[in-house]
Tab-separated table of C-alpha atoms in Angstrom:
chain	number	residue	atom	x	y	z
A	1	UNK	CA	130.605	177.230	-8.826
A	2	UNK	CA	133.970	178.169	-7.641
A	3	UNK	CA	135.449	177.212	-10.676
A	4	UNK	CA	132.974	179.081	-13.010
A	5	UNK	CA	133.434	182.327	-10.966
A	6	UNK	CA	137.745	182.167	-11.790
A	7	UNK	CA	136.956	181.357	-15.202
A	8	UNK	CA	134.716	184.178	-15.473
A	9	UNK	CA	137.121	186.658	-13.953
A	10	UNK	CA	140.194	185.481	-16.000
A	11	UNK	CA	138.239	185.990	-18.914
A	12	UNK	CA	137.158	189.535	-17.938
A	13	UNK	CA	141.401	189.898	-17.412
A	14	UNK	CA	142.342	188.386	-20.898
A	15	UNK	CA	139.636	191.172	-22.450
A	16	UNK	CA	141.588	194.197	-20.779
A	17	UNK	CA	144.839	192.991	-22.186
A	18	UNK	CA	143.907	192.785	-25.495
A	19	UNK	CA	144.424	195.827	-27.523
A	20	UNK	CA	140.887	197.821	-28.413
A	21	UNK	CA	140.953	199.184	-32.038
A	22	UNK	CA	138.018	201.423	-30.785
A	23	UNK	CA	139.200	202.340	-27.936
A	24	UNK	CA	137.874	205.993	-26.400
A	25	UNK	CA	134.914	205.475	-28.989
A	26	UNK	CA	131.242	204.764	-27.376
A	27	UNK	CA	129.070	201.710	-28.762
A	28	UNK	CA	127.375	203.336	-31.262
A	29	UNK	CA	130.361	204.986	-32.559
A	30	UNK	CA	132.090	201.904	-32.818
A	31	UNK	CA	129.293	199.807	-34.393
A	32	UNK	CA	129.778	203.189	-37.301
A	33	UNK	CA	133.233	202.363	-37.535
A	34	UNK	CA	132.780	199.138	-38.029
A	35	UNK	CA	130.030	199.572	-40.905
A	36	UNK	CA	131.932	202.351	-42.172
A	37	UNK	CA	135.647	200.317	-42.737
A	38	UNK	CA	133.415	196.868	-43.305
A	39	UNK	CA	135.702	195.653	-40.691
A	40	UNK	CA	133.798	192.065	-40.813
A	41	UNK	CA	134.964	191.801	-44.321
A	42	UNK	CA	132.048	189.860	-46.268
A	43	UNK	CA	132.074	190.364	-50.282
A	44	UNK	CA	128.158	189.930	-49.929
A	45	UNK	CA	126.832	191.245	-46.752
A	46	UNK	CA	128.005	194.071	-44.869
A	47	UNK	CA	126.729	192.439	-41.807
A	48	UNK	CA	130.055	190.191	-42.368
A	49	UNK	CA	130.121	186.376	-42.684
A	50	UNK	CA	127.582	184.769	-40.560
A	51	UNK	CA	124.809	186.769	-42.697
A	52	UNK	CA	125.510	185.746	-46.022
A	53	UNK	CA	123.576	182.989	-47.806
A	54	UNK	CA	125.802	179.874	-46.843
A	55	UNK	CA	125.334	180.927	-43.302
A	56	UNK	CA	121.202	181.481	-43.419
A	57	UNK	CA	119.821	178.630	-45.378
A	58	UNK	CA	118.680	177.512	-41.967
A	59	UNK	CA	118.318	180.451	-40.130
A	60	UNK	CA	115.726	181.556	-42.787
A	61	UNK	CA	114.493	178.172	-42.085
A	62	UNK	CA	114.075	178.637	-38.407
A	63	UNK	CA	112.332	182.332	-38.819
A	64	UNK	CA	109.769	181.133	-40.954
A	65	UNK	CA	108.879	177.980	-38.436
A	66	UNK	CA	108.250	180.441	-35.022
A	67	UNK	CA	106.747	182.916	-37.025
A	68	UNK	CA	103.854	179.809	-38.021
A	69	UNK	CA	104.550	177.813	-35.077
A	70	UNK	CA	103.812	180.752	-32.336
A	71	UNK	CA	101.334	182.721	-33.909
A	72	UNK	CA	103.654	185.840	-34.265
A	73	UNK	CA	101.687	188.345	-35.688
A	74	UNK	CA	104.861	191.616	-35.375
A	75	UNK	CA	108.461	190.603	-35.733
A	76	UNK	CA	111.367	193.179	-34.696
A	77	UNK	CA	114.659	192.629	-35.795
A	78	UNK	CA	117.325	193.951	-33.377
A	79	UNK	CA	120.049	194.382	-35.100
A	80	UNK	CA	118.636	193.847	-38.450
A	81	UNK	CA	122.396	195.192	-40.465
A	82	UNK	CA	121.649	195.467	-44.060
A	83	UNK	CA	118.348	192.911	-44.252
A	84	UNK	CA	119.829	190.929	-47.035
A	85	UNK	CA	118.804	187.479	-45.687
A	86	UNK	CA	116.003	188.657	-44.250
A	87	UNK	CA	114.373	190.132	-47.163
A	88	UNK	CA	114.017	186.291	-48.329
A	89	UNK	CA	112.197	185.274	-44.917
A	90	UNK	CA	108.438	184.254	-45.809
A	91	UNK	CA	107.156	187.164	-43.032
A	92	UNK	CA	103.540	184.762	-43.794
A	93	UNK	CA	102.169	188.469	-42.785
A	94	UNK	CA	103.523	189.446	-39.913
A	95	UNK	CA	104.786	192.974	-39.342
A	96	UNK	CA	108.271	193.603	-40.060
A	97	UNK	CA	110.551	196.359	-37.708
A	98	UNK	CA	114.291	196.319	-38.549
A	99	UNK	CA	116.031	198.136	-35.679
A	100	UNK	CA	119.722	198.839	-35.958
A	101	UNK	CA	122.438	201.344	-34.186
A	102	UNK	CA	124.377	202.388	-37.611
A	103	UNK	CA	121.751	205.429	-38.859
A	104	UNK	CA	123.297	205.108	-42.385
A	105	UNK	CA	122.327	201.576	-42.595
A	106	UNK	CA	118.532	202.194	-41.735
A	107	UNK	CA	118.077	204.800	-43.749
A	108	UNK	CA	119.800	203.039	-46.560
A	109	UNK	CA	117.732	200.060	-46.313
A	110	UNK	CA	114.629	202.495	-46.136
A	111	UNK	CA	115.065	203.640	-49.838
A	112	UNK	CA	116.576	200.426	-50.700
A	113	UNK	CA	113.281	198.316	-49.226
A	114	UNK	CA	110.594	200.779	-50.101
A	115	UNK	CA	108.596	198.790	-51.913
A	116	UNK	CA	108.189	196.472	-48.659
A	117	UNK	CA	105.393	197.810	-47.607
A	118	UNK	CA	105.323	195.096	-44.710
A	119	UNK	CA	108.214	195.813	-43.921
A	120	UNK	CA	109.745	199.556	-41.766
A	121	UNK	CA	113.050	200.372	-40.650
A	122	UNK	CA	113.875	202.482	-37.970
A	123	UNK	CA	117.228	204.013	-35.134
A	124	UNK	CA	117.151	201.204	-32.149
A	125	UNK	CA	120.034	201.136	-29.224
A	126	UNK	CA	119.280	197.360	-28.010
A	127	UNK	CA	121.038	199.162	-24.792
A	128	UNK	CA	119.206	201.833	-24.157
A	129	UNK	CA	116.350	202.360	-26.197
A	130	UNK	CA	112.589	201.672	-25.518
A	131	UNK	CA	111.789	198.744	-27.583
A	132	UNK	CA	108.572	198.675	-30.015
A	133	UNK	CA	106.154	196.478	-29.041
A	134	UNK	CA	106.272	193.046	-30.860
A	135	UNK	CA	104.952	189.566	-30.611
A	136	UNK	CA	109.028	188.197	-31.370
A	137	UNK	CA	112.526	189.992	-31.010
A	138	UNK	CA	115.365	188.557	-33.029
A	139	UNK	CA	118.509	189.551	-31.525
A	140	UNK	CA	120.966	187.258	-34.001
A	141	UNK	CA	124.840	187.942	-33.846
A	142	UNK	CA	124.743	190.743	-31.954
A	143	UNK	CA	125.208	189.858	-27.900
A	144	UNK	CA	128.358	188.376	-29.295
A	145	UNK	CA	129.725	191.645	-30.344
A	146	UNK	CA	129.430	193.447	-26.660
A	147	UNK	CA	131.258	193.378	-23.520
A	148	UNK	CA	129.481	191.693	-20.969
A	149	UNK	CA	128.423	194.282	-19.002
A	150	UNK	CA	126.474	195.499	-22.180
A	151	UNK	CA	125.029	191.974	-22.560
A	152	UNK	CA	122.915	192.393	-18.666
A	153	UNK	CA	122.056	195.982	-19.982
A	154	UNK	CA	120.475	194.927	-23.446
A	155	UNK	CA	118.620	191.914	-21.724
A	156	UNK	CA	117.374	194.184	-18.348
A	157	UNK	CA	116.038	195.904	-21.542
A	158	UNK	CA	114.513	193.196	-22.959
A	159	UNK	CA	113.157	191.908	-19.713
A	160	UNK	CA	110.798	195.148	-19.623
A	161	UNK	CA	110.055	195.397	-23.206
A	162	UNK	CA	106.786	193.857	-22.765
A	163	UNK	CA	107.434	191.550	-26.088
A	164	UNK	CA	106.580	188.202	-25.418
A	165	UNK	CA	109.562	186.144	-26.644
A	166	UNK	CA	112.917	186.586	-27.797
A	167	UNK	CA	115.037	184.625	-30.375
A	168	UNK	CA	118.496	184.797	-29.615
A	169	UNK	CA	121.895	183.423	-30.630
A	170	UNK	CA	123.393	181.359	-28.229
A	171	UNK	CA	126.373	178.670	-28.465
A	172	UNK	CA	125.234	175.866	-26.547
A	173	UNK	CA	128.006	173.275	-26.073
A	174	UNK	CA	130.145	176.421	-24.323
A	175	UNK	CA	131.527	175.183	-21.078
A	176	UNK	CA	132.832	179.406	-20.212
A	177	UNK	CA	132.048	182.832	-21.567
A	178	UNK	CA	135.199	185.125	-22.867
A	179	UNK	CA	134.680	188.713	-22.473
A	180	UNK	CA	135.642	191.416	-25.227
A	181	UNK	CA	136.091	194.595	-26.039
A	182	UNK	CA	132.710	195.845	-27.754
A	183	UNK	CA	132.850	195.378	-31.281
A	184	UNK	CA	135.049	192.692	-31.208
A	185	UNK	CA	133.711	189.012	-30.902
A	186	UNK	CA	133.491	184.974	-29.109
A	187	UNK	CA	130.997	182.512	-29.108
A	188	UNK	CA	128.292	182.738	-26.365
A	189	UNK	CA	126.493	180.169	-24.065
A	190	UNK	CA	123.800	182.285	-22.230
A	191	UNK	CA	122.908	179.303	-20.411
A	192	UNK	CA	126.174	179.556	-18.208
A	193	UNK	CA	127.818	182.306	-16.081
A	194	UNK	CA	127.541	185.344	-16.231
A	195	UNK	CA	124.309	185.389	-18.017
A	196	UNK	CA	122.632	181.858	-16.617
A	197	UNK	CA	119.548	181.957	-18.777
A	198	UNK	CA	116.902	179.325	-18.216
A	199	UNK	CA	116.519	176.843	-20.185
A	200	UNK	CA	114.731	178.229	-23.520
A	201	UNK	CA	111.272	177.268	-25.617
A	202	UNK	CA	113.474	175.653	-28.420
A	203	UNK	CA	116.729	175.250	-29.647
A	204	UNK	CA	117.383	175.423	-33.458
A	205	UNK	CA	121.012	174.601	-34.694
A	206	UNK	CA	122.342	177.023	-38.022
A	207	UNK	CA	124.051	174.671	-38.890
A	208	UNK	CA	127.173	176.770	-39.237
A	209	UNK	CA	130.102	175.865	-41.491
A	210	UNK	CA	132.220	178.785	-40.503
A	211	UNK	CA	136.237	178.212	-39.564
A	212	UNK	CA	135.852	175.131	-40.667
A	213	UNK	CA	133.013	173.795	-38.484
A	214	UNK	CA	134.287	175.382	-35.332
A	215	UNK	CA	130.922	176.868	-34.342
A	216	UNK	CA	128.719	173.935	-35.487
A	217	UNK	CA	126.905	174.626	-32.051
A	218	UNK	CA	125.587	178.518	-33.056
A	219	UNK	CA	122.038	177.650	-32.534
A	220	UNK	CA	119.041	180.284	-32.408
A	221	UNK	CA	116.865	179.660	-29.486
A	222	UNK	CA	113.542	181.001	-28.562
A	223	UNK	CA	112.817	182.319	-25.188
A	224	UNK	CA	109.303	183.676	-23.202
A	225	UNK	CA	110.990	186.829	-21.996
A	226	UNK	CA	109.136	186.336	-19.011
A	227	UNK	CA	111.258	183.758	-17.680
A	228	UNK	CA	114.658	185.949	-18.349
């Protein structure tokens, strides 16, 4: 435990030495910036490299099977960037909220999706805001973006959403959690310090090829948000 606890400071240390290209910027400001340079640099999503189709075959994969699998009847998508892989998810009629903190992306994919009819996009701080009410949150490659004092805030508000579970990327064979500056990113294990999630529903693997196989353990895995 001892060990865990100077590991967890250190890393909290490292992430005030590095340099913050958005520094004196606030997270929603930064998460503009970001969208607005396409600092994550993907030629086909603007959501950067873990969304594009490579990246997703599974994850589209793994949607589709707790959408059957737990009966979910309203999906909201938290952040839900530019909905390219998502638009190929079979919803199998569920109710489809993209939520996201970059205004020009939601109302971009509002005229660009508006013959979804399924499908609505709206202005959602994971932070801060009240969630809709939904039968699953998504919350893919997005914890891994914040510092982790914004991590406890988004999942306090999660905790009192009153959706009943939460699909979340985690990195499971992560022995410590790095801290960042928001909008930055690392790998995350939420099952460890500082976060110590219990264990989750079901763990499904992406089977991630990125940096050379580096993050073959980026799994999605489904939680009651109950038991956060």
């Amino acid at each position: 435990m001892l060990k865990k606890s100077i590991l967890n400071s250190l890393a909290k240390w490292k992430a005030k030495l590095k340099p913050d290209p958005y520094s004196g910027q606030d997270t929603k400001q930064r998460f503009e910036t970001i969208f607005a340079q396409n600092d994550w640099k993907d030629a086909e999503s603007i959501s950067g490299p873990g969304s594009n189709s490579e990246q997703t075959k599974e994850v589209i994969s793994t949607v589709e099977n707790v959408i059957e699998t737990y009966g979910i009847s309203s999906l909201l998508d938290v952040p839900c960037g530019d909905f390219g892989w998502m638009s190929k998810v079979d919803l199998k009629g569920a109710r489809y909220t993209g939520g996201d903190i970059v205004d020009e992306l939601i109302e971009t994919n509002k005229v660009r999706y508006a013959d979804r009819k399924e499908v609505q996009f709206e202005a959602i701080d994971l932070i801060t805001d009240t969630l809709p009410k939904a039968d699953l949150l998504l919350v893919r490659d997005c914890l891994v973006h914040l510092h982790s004092d914004l991590i406890h805030s988004a999942l306090n508000n999660i905790k009192r959403s009153g959706i009943r579970y939460v699909l979340m990327t985690t990195f499971t064979e992560r022995k410590y959690n790095t801290d960042i500056h928001t909008g930055d990113w690392r790998p995350l294990n939420l099952q460890i310090e500082p976060f110590n999630l219990p264990p989750p529903l079901a763990i499904f693997n992406e089977n991630c090829t990125e940096n050379n196989g580096a993050y073959r353990d980026k799994c999605l895995a489904l939680w009651d948000v109950k038991t956060l």
